[in-house]
Short mmCIF file of C-alpha atoms in Angstrom, two decimals:
data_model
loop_
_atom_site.label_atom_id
_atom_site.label_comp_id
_atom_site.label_asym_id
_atom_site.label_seq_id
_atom_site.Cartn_x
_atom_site.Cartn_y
_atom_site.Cartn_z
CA UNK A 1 0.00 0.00 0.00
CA UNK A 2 1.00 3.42 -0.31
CA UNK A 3 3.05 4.73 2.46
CA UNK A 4 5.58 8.07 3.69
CA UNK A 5 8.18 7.06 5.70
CA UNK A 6 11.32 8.15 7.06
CA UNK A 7 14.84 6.46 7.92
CA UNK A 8 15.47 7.86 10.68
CA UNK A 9 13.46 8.10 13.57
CA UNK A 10 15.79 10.78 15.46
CA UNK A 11 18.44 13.44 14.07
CA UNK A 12 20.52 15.03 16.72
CA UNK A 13 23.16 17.71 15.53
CA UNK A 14 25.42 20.36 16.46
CA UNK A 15 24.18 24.09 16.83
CA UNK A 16 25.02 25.69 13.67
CA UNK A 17 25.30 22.41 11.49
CA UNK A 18 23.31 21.79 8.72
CA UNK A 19 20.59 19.50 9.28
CA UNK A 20 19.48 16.77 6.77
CA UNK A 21 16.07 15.16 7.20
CA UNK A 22 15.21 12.06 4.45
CA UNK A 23 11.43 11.09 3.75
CA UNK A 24 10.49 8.29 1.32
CA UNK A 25 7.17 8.04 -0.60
CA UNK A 26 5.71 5.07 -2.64
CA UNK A 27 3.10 6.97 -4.18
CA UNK A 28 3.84 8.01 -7.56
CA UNK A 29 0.66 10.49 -8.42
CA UNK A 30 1.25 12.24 -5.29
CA UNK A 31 1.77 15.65 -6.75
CA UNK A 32 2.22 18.17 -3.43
CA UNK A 33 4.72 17.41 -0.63
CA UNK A 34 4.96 19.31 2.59
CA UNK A 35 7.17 19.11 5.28
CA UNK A 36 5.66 19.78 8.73
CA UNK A 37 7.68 21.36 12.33
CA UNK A 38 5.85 20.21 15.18
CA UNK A 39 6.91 21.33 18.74
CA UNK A 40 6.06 19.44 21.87
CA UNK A 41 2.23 20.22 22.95
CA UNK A 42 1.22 22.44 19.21
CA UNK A 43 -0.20 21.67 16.44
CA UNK A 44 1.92 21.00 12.84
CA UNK A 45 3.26 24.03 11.84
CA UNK A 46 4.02 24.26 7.89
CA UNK A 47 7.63 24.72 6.62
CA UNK A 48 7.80 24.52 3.58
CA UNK A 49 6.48 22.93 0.50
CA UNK A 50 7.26 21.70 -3.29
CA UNK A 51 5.10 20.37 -6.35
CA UNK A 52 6.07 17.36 -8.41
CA UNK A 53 6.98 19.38 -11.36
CA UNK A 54 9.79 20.86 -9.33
CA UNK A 55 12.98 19.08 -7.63
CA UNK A 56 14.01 22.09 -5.61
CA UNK A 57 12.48 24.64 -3.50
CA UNK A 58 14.37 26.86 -1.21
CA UNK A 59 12.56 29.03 1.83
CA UNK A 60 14.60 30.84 4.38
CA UNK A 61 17.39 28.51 5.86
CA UNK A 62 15.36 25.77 4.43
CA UNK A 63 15.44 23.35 0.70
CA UNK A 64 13.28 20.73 0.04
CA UNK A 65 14.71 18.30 -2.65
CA UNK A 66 12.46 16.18 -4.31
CA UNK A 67 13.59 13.14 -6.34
CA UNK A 68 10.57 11.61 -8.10
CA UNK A 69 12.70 8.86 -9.75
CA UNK A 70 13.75 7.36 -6.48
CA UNK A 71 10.57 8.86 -4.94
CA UNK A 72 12.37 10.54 -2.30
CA UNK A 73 11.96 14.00 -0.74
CA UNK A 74 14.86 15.79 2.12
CA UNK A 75 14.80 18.83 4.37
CA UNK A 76 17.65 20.50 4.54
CA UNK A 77 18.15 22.79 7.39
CA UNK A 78 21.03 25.33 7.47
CA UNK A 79 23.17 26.21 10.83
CA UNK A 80 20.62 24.56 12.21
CA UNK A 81 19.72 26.58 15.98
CA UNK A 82 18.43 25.26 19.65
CA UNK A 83 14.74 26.55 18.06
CA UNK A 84 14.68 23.97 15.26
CA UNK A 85 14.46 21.15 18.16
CA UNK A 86 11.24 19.43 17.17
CA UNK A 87 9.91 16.27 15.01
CA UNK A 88 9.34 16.82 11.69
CA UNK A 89 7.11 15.48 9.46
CA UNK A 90 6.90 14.98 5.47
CA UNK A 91 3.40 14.50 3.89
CA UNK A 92 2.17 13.67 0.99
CA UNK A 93 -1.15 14.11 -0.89
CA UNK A 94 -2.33 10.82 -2.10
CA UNK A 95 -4.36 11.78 -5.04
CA UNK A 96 -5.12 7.84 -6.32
CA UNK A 97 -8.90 9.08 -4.45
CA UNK A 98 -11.56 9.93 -6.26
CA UNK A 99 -13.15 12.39 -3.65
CA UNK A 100 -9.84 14.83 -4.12
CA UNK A 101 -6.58 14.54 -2.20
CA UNK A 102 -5.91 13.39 1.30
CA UNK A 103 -2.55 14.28 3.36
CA UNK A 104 -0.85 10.71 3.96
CA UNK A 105 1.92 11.60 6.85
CA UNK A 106 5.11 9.94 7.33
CA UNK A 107 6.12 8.93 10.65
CA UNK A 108 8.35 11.88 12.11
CA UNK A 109 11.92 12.67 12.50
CA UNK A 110 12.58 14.39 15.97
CA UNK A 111 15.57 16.43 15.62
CA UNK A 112 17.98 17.69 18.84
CA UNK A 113 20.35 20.38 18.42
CA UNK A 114 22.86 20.25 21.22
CA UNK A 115 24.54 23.74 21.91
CA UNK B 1 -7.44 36.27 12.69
CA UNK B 2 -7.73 32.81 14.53
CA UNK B 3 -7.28 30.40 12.19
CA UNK B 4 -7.80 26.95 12.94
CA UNK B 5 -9.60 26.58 16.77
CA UNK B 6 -10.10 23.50 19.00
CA UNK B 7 -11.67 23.01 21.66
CA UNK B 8 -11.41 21.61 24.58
CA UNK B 9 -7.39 21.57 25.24
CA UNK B 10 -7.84 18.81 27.21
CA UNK B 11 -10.53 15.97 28.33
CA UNK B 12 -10.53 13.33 30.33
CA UNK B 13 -13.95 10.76 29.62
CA UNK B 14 -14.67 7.76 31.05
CA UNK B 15 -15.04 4.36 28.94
CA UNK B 16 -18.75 4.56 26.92
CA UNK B 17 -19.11 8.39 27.94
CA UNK B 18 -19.86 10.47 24.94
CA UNK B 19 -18.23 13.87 23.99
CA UNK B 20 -17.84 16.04 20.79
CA UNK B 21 -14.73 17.62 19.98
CA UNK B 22 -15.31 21.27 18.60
CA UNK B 23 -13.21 22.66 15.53
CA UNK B 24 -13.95 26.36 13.74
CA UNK B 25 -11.84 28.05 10.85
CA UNK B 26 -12.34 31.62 9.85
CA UNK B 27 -10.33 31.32 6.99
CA UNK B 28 -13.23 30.28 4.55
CA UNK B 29 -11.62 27.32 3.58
CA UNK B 30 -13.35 24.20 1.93
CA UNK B 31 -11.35 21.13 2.60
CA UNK B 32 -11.87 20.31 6.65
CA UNK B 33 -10.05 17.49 8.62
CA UNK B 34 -9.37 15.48 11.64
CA UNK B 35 -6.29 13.55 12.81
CA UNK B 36 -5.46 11.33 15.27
CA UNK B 37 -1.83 11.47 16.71
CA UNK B 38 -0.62 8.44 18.73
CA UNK B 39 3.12 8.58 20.23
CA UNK B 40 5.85 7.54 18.06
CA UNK B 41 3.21 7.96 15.13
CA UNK B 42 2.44 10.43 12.75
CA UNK B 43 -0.98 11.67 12.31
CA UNK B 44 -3.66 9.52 10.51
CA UNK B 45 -6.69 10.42 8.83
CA UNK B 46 -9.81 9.96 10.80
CA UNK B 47 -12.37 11.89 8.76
CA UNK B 48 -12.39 14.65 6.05
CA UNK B 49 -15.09 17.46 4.52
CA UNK B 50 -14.82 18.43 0.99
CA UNK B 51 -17.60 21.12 2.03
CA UNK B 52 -20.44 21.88 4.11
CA UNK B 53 -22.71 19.18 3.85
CA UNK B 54 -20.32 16.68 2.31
CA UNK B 55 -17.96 14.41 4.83
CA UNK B 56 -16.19 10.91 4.41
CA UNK B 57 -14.10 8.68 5.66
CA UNK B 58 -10.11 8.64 5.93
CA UNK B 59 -7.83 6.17 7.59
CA UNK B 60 -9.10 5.41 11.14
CA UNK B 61 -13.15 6.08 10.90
CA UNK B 62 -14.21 3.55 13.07
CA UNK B 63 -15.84 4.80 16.65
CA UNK B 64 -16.04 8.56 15.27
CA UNK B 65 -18.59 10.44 13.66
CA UNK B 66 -18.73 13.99 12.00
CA UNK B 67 -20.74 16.28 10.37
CA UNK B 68 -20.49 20.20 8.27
CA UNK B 69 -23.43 21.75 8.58
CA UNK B 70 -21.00 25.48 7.82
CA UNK B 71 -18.18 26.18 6.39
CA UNK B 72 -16.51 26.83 9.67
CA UNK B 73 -17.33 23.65 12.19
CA UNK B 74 -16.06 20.77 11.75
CA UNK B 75 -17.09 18.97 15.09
CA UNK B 76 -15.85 15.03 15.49
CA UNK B 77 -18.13 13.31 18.05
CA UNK B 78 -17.54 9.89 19.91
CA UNK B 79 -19.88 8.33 20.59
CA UNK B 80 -19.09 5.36 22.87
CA UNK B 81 -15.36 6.73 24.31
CA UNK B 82 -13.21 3.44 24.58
CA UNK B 83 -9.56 3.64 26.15
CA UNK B 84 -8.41 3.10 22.54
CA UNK B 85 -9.32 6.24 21.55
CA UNK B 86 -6.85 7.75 24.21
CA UNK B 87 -4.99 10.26 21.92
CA UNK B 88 -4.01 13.71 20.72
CA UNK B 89 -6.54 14.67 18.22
CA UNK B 90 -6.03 18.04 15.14
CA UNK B 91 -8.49 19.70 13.20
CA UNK B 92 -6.89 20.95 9.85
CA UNK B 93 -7.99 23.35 7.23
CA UNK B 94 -7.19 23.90 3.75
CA UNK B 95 -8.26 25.61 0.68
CA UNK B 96 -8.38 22.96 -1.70
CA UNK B 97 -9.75 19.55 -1.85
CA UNK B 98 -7.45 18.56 -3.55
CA UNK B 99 -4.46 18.93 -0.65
CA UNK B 100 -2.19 20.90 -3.12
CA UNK B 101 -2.11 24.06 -0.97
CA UNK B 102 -0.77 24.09 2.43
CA UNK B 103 -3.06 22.82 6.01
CA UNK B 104 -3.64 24.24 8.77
CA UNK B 105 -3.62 22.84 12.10
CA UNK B 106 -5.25 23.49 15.66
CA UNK B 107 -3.28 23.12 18.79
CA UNK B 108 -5.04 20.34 19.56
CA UNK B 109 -7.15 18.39 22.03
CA UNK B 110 -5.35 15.31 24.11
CA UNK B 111 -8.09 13.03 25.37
CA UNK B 112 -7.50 10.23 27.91
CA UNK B 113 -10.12 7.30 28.24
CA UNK B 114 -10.21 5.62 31.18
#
């Protein structure tokens, strides 16, 4: 079935070290991707996201790659800081339904930064 | 502007006890859904609105019902609390059906059945 998952289930890295977060997706008409922050006790907070017709998208300290032929996506986090400390999520929309798309989650990457 | 609003924060039922879980947007958007987090997990789809009067299933349906009588609510009610549904549960948002534009989430509610 289709699934989002990640490799690694914890990340921890060095303040000001760049930050690499992997998600893998079996669902090849997914078109949107989204990576969620999500701090202990809040909601998902959005990061960033990326379409299917691009393999790149840059925000502020922030890339998403997306590789459709190995149907992987990455987060890429520059000198990563003590406030990045949270799990993160990738999602995908799984648009195989008929009744539009529906956010299929991956299981979370909780990254530490130790000062 | 709010956005995305749950309530209550926090509930604590008793096994068979009933309670609805309250969700409002103010941001006029269409597509309306609820998640279930469980630890270690990530969130899975319990039940989604296309629209006000329109509502089906997701992942995890089983034991929750919903309804969208407005644009804006989006309540999830259980009906029969069991301690299974012991869990964090987020109302999202988004502007299209089709999930190509970002969600929004609530804070959340974290219910405990005992």
């Amino acid at each position: 079935g289709e699934s989002v998952g990640l490799h690694l289930p914890t990340l921890s890295v060095q303040e000001g070290d760049n930050s690499i977060i992997n998600c893998a997706y079996s669902n090849s008409a997914s078109d949107y991707f989204i990576w969620y922050k999500q701090e202990s006790g809040k909601g998902p907070q959005f990061i960033i996201d990326i379409r299917s017709n691009m393999d790149k998208r840059q925000g502020q300290r922030v890339t998403v790659l997306l590789n459709k032929t190995v149907k992987h996506l990455s987060l890429q986090i520059a000198a990563t800081q003590p406030g990045d400390s949270a799990v993160y999520f990738c999602a995908e929309n799984g648009l195989i339904y008929n009744q539009g798309g529906k956010l299929i989650f991956g299981q979370g990457t909780e990254l530490s930064v130790k000062p | 502007n709010a956005g995305v609003t749950q309530t209550p924060k926090f509930q604590v039922l008793k096994t068979g006890q009933s309670m609805t879980l309250q969700c409002a947007q103010d941001m006029n958007h269409e597509y309306m859904s609820w998640y279930r987090q469980d630890p270690g997990m990530g969130l899975r789809l319990i039940h989604y609105s296309v629209g006000a009067g329109i509502t089906d299933q997701g992942e995890v349906p089983n034991g929750y019902n919903v309804s969208r009588s407005t644009t804006e609510d989006f309540p999830l009610r259980l009906l029969s609390a069991a301690p299974s549904q012991t869990s964090v549960y987020f109302c999202a948002s988004s502007y299209s059906g089709a999930m190509n534009t970002e969600a929004f989430f609530g804070q959340g509610t974290r219910l405990t059945v005992v």
